[in-house]
CSV table of C-alpha atoms and ligand atoms in Angstrom, one decimal:
chain,number,residue,atom,x,y,z
A,24,MET,CA,16.0,-43.6,-100.1
A,25,LYS,CA,19.2,-44.2,-98.3
A,26,ARG,CA,18.7,-45.8,-94.9
A,27,ARG,CA,20.3,-43.2,-92.9
A,28,ASN,CA,18.0,-40.5,-94.4
A,29,PHE,CA,14.9,-43.0,-93.7
A,30,ILE,CA,15.8,-43.4,-90.0
A,31,LYS,CA,16.1,-39.5,-89.6
A,32,ILE,CA,12.7,-38.8,-91.3
A,33,SER,CA,10.8,-41.7,-89.4
A,34,ALA,CA,12.4,-40.1,-86.3
A,35,LEU,CA,11.2,-36.6,-87.0
A,36,ALA,CA,7.7,-37.7,-87.9
A,37,THR,CA,7.4,-39.6,-84.9
A,38,ALA,CA,8.5,-36.7,-82.8
A,39,GLY,CA,6.2,-34.5,-84.7
A,40,PHE,CA,3.4,-36.9,-83.9
A,41,SER,CA,4.1,-37.2,-80.4
A,42,VAL,CA,4.4,-33.6,-79.7
A,43,LEU,CA,1.5,-32.6,-81.4
A,44,GLY,CA,-1.1,-35.1,-80.8
A,45,SER,CA,-3.5,-35.6,-83.5
A,46,ILE,CA,-1.9,-32.8,-85.6
A,47,ASN,CA,0.6,-34.4,-87.9
A,48,PRO,CA,2.9,-31.8,-89.3
A,49,PHE,CA,4.1,-34.1,-91.9
A,50,LYS,CA,0.6,-35.2,-93.2
A,51,ALA,CA,-0.1,-31.2,-93.3
A,52,LYS,CA,3.0,-30.6,-95.5
A,53,ALA,CA,2.0,-33.4,-97.9
A,54,GLU,CA,-1.2,-31.7,-98.9
A,55,THR,CA,-0.5,-29.3,-101.8
A,56,LEU,CA,-3.9,-27.5,-100.7
A,57,VAL,CA,-2.1,-25.9,-97.6
A,58,ASP,CA,-0.9,-22.3,-97.9
A,59,ALA,CA,-0.1,-19.5,-95.3
A,60,ALA,CA,-3.2,-17.4,-94.5
A,61,GLY,CA,-1.1,-14.3,-94.1
A,62,PHE,CA,-3.0,-12.3,-91.3
A,63,THR,CA,-1.3,-9.1,-90.2
A,64,LEU,CA,-1.6,-6.8,-87.2
A,65,PRO,CA,-3.4,-3.6,-88.1
A,66,LYS,CA,-2.2,-0.4,-87.3
A,67,LEU,CA,-4.1,1.6,-84.5
A,68,PRO,CA,-6.0,4.9,-86.0
A,69,TYR,CA,-4.3,7.0,-83.1
A,70,SER,CA,-1.3,6.7,-81.1
A,71,TYR,CA,-0.8,4.4,-78.0
A,72,GLY,CA,-1.1,7.8,-75.6
A,73,ALA,CA,-4.0,9.2,-77.5
A,74,LEU,CA,-6.7,7.9,-75.3
A,75,GLU,CA,-5.3,9.1,-72.0
A,76,PRO,CA,-6.1,9.2,-69.1
A,77,PHE,CA,-9.2,6.7,-69.6
A,78,VAL,CA,-7.0,4.1,-71.6
A,79,ASP,CA,-3.2,4.7,-70.3
A,80,GLU,CA,-0.4,4.3,-72.9
A,81,LEU,CA,1.3,1.4,-71.4
A,82,THR,CA,-1.7,-0.6,-71.4
A,83,MET,CA,-2.5,0.3,-75.1
A,84,THR,CA,1.1,-0.4,-76.1
A,85,ILE,CA,1.2,-4.1,-74.5
A,86,HIS,CA,-2.4,-4.6,-75.3
A,87,HIS,CA,-1.8,-3.6,-79.3
A,88,SER,CA,1.8,-4.9,-79.9
A,89,LYS,CA,2.0,-7.8,-77.5
A,90,HIS,CA,-1.5,-9.3,-76.7
A,91,HIS,CA,-3.1,-8.6,-80.3
A,92,ALA,CA,0.1,-9.4,-82.3
A,93,ALA,CA,0.5,-12.6,-80.7
A,94,TYR,CA,-3.2,-13.6,-81.6
A,95,VAL,CA,-2.4,-12.5,-85.2
A,96,THR,CA,1.3,-14.7,-85.1
A,97,ASN,CA,-0.6,-17.7,-83.7
A,98,LEU,CA,-3.4,-17.6,-85.7
A,99,ASN,CA,-1.2,-17.7,-88.7
A,100,LYS,CA,0.6,-20.8,-87.2
A,101,ALA,CA,-2.6,-22.6,-86.1
A,102,LEU,CA,-3.7,-22.4,-89.8
A,103,GLU,CA,-0.8,-23.9,-90.9
A,104,THR,CA,-1.9,-27.1,-89.4
A,105,VAL,CA,-5.2,-27.3,-91.0
A,106,VAL,CA,-5.6,-28.3,-94.4
A,107,GLY,CA,-6.8,-25.9,-97.0
A,108,LYS,CA,-6.3,-22.1,-97.4
A,109,HIS,CA,-8.3,-19.7,-95.0
A,110,SER,CA,-7.9,-16.1,-95.6
A,111,ASP,CA,-11.3,-14.9,-95.0
A,112,LEU,CA,-11.4,-14.0,-91.1
A,113,GLU,CA,-15.4,-13.9,-91.0
A,114,GLN,CA,-15.6,-17.4,-92.9
A,115,ILE,CA,-13.2,-18.8,-90.3
A,116,LEU,CA,-15.4,-17.7,-87.5
A,117,ALA,CA,-18.7,-18.7,-89.2
A,118,ASN,CA,-17.5,-22.4,-89.4
A,119,VAL,CA,-15.2,-22.2,-86.1
A,120,SER,CA,-16.6,-25.6,-84.9
A,121,THR,CA,-14.9,-27.2,-87.8
A,122,PHE,CA,-11.5,-26.0,-86.7
A,123,ASN,CA,-9.4,-26.5,-83.3
A,124,SER,CA,-9.2,-24.4,-80.4
A,125,ALA,CA,-6.1,-22.7,-81.1
A,126,VAL,CA,-7.6,-21.2,-84.4
A,127,ARG,CA,-11.0,-20.5,-82.4
A,128,ASN,CA,-9.1,-18.7,-79.8
A,129,ASN,CA,-6.6,-16.6,-82.0
A,130,ALA,CA,-9.0,-16.0,-85.0
A,131,GLY,CA,-11.5,-14.5,-82.2
A,132,GLY,CA,-8.7,-12.5,-80.7
A,133,HIS,CA,-7.8,-10.8,-83.8
A,134,TYR,CA,-11.3,-10.3,-85.2
A,135,ASN,CA,-12.3,-8.8,-81.5
A,136,HIS,CA,-9.1,-6.5,-81.2
A,137,SER,CA,-9.4,-5.5,-84.7
A,138,PHE,CA,-13.1,-4.4,-83.8
A,139,PHE,CA,-12.3,-3.0,-80.5
A,140,TRP,CA,-9.8,-0.4,-81.8
A,141,LYS,CA,-11.8,1.5,-84.2
A,142,LEU,CA,-14.6,1.8,-81.6
A,143,MET,CA,-12.1,4.2,-79.6
A,144,THR,CA,-11.2,7.7,-80.5
A,145,PRO,CA,-9.2,10.5,-78.6
A,146,LYS,CA,-11.5,12.6,-76.8
A,147,GLY,CA,-14.7,10.4,-78.0
A,148,SER,CA,-17.1,11.6,-80.7
A,149,GLU,CA,-20.6,13.0,-80.5
A,150,MET,CA,-23.4,10.4,-80.8
A,151,GLY,CA,-25.5,10.9,-84.2
A,152,ALA,CA,-29.4,10.9,-84.1
A,153,LEU,CA,-29.3,7.3,-86.0
A,154,VAL,CA,-27.3,5.8,-82.9
A,155,ASN,CA,-29.4,7.7,-80.4
A,156,LYS,CA,-32.6,6.4,-81.7
A,157,ALA,CA,-31.6,3.0,-82.0
A,158,LEU,CA,-30.3,2.8,-78.6
A,159,SER,CA,-33.7,4.6,-77.2
A,160,ASP,CA,-35.8,2.3,-79.3
A,161,SER,CA,-34.0,-0.9,-78.0
A,162,PHE,CA,-33.4,0.1,-74.4
A,163,GLY,CA,-35.4,3.0,-73.4
A,164,SER,CA,-33.0,5.7,-73.5
A,165,VAL,CA,-29.1,6.2,-74.1
A,166,GLU,CA,-28.9,6.7,-70.2
A,167,GLN,CA,-30.5,3.2,-69.6
A,168,PHE,CA,-28.6,1.5,-72.3
A,169,LYS,CA,-25.2,3.0,-70.6
A,170,ALA,CA,-26.5,1.4,-67.5
A,171,GLU,CA,-27.4,-1.9,-68.7
A,172,PHE,CA,-24.2,-2.1,-70.6
A,173,ARG,CA,-22.3,-1.4,-67.7
A,174,LYS,CA,-24.3,-4.2,-65.6
A,175,THR,CA,-23.5,-6.6,-68.4
A,176,ALA,CA,-19.7,-5.8,-68.7
A,177,LEU,CA,-19.4,-6.3,-65.0
A,178,THR,CA,-21.1,-9.7,-65.1
A,179,VAL,CA,-18.4,-11.1,-67.1
A,180,PHE,CA,-16.8,-13.8,-65.1
A,181,GLY,CA,-13.1,-14.1,-65.9
A,182,SER,CA,-11.8,-13.1,-69.3
A,183,GLY,CA,-14.2,-12.2,-71.7
A,184,TRP,CA,-16.4,-9.4,-73.6
A,185,ALA,CA,-19.3,-7.3,-73.4
A,186,TRP,CA,-21.5,-6.9,-76.8
A,187,VAL,CA,-24.0,-5.0,-78.5
A,188,VAL,CA,-25.3,-6.8,-81.5
A,189,GLN,CA,-28.2,-6.3,-84.0
A,190,GLY,CA,-30.7,-9.0,-84.5
A,191,GLU,CA,-32.3,-9.9,-87.7
A,192,ASP,CA,-35.2,-8.0,-86.6
A,193,GLY,CA,-33.1,-4.9,-86.2
A,194,LYS,CA,-33.1,-4.5,-82.4
A,195,LEU,CA,-30.0,-4.3,-80.7
A,196,LYS,CA,-29.5,-6.6,-77.6
A,197,LEU,CA,-26.8,-7.0,-75.0
A,198,GLY,CA,-24.7,-10.1,-74.5
A,199,THR,CA,-21.3,-11.4,-73.3
A,200,THR,CA,-18.8,-14.0,-74.6
A,201,PRO,CA,-16.0,-15.8,-72.8
A,202,ASN,CA,-12.4,-15.8,-73.6
A,203,GLN,CA,-12.2,-14.6,-77.5
A,204,ASP,CA,-15.3,-16.0,-78.5
A,205,ASN,CA,-17.6,-13.5,-80.6
A,206,PRO,CA,-21.1,-13.3,-81.9
A,207,LEU,CA,-20.0,-14.3,-85.4
A,208,MET,CA,-19.0,-17.8,-84.4
A,209,ASP,CA,-21.0,-20.7,-84.9
A,210,VAL,CA,-20.5,-21.9,-81.4
A,211,CYS,CA,-21.6,-18.8,-79.8
A,212,ALA,CA,-25.0,-18.5,-78.1
A,213,LEU,CA,-25.2,-14.8,-78.4
A,214,LYS,CA,-26.1,-14.1,-82.4
A,215,GLY,CA,-26.2,-10.9,-84.6
A,216,LYS,CA,-23.9,-8.3,-85.9
A,217,PRO,CA,-21.7,-6.6,-83.5
A,218,VAL,CA,-22.1,-3.1,-83.1
A,219,LEU,CA,-20.3,-2.3,-79.9
A,220,ALA,CA,-17.7,-4.4,-77.8
A,221,LEU,CA,-15.9,-3.9,-74.6
A,222,ASP,CA,-13.1,-5.8,-73.8
A,223,VAL,CA,-13.1,-6.9,-70.0
A,224,TRP,CA,-10.0,-9.1,-69.9
A,225,GLU,CA,-7.9,-7.8,-67.0
A,226,HIS,CA,-5.1,-7.0,-69.5
A,227,ALA,CA,-7.3,-4.2,-71.0
A,228,TYR,CA,-7.2,-2.4,-67.7
A,229,TYR,CA,-5.4,-3.7,-64.5
A,230,LEU,CA,-2.3,-1.6,-65.1
A,231,LYS,CA,-4.4,1.6,-64.5
A,232,HIS,CA,-7.6,0.2,-62.3
A,233,GLN,CA,-6.4,-2.9,-60.9
A,234,ASN,CA,-9.3,-4.6,-59.8
A,235,LYS,CA,-11.9,-1.9,-60.3
A,236,ARG,CA,-13.4,-2.6,-63.7
A,237,ALA,CA,-16.3,-0.3,-62.6
A,238,ASP,CA,-13.8,2.6,-63.0
A,239,TYR,CA,-12.6,1.4,-66.7
A,240,ILE,CA,-16.3,1.0,-68.0
A,241,ASP,CA,-17.3,4.5,-66.6
A,242,GLY,CA,-14.1,6.1,-68.2
A,243,TRP,CA,-14.6,4.1,-71.4
A,244,TRP,CA,-17.6,6.4,-72.4
A,245,GLN,CA,-15.2,9.2,-72.9
A,246,ILE,CA,-13.5,7.7,-75.7
A,247,VAL,CA,-16.1,5.9,-77.5
A,248,ASN,CA,-16.2,6.6,-81.4
A,249,TRP,CA,-19.9,6.6,-81.9
A,250,LYS,CA,-19.4,7.4,-85.7
A,251,GLN,CA,-17.7,4.0,-85.9
A,252,VAL,CA,-20.8,2.3,-84.1
A,253,GLU,CA,-23.2,4.3,-86.6
A,254,GLU,CA,-20.9,2.8,-89.4
A,255,ASN,CA,-21.4,-0.6,-87.8
A,256,LEU,CA,-25.1,-0.1,-87.4
A,257,ASN,CA,-25.5,0.9,-91.0
A,258,LYS,CA,-23.7,-2.2,-91.9
A,259,ALA,CA,-25.8,-4.4,-89.9
B,322,MN,MN1,-7.5,-7.7,-75.1
């Protein structure tokens, strides 16, 4: 190797090391196992304005095309610094403690939003008997479930999510996660199969409801896709 090239490469390597700390891009590139994960932003099953007036068009536009898109881009970028090919999102979540925090935040963000979009539908959908029974069995009644879910979603301090998960005993339970954590993560205290989730980050409602998270939650019931909830229950 010519001396000039050697100096150039050494300087680049040093720069990479100091900027990224323990993540050394040169080491990662030397591994033949490294491959692009190639996660992509899923299309919404409805238009940005379709959930009006409960979730407004501008919020949906920014939420999907900016926030969710950034989680996808940053997840792919974060995985480039990790050895091995990781293209199974649920596998990543199940072992998220072995990844860095960029993977944790962005894999969570990608999963949570992909899950969340499908839980909404323009004008909502009728709740079927199976969901009604599951909610009644676990919470007493659908009305009681809604009241408890509302309380749970209001208790999330800062950014996070409210969840309904199904435990191994088949029972449904409520819980919350901070940031973009979710119940599929090995680091998460709340365990179970996700059935329903509500994004209570301010970016999900602030343009329309400002500080009134309760109004966002109360309106949200009008656009819940109970058919999807039933599908999640059957899967769980
Ligand atoms: Mn969000």
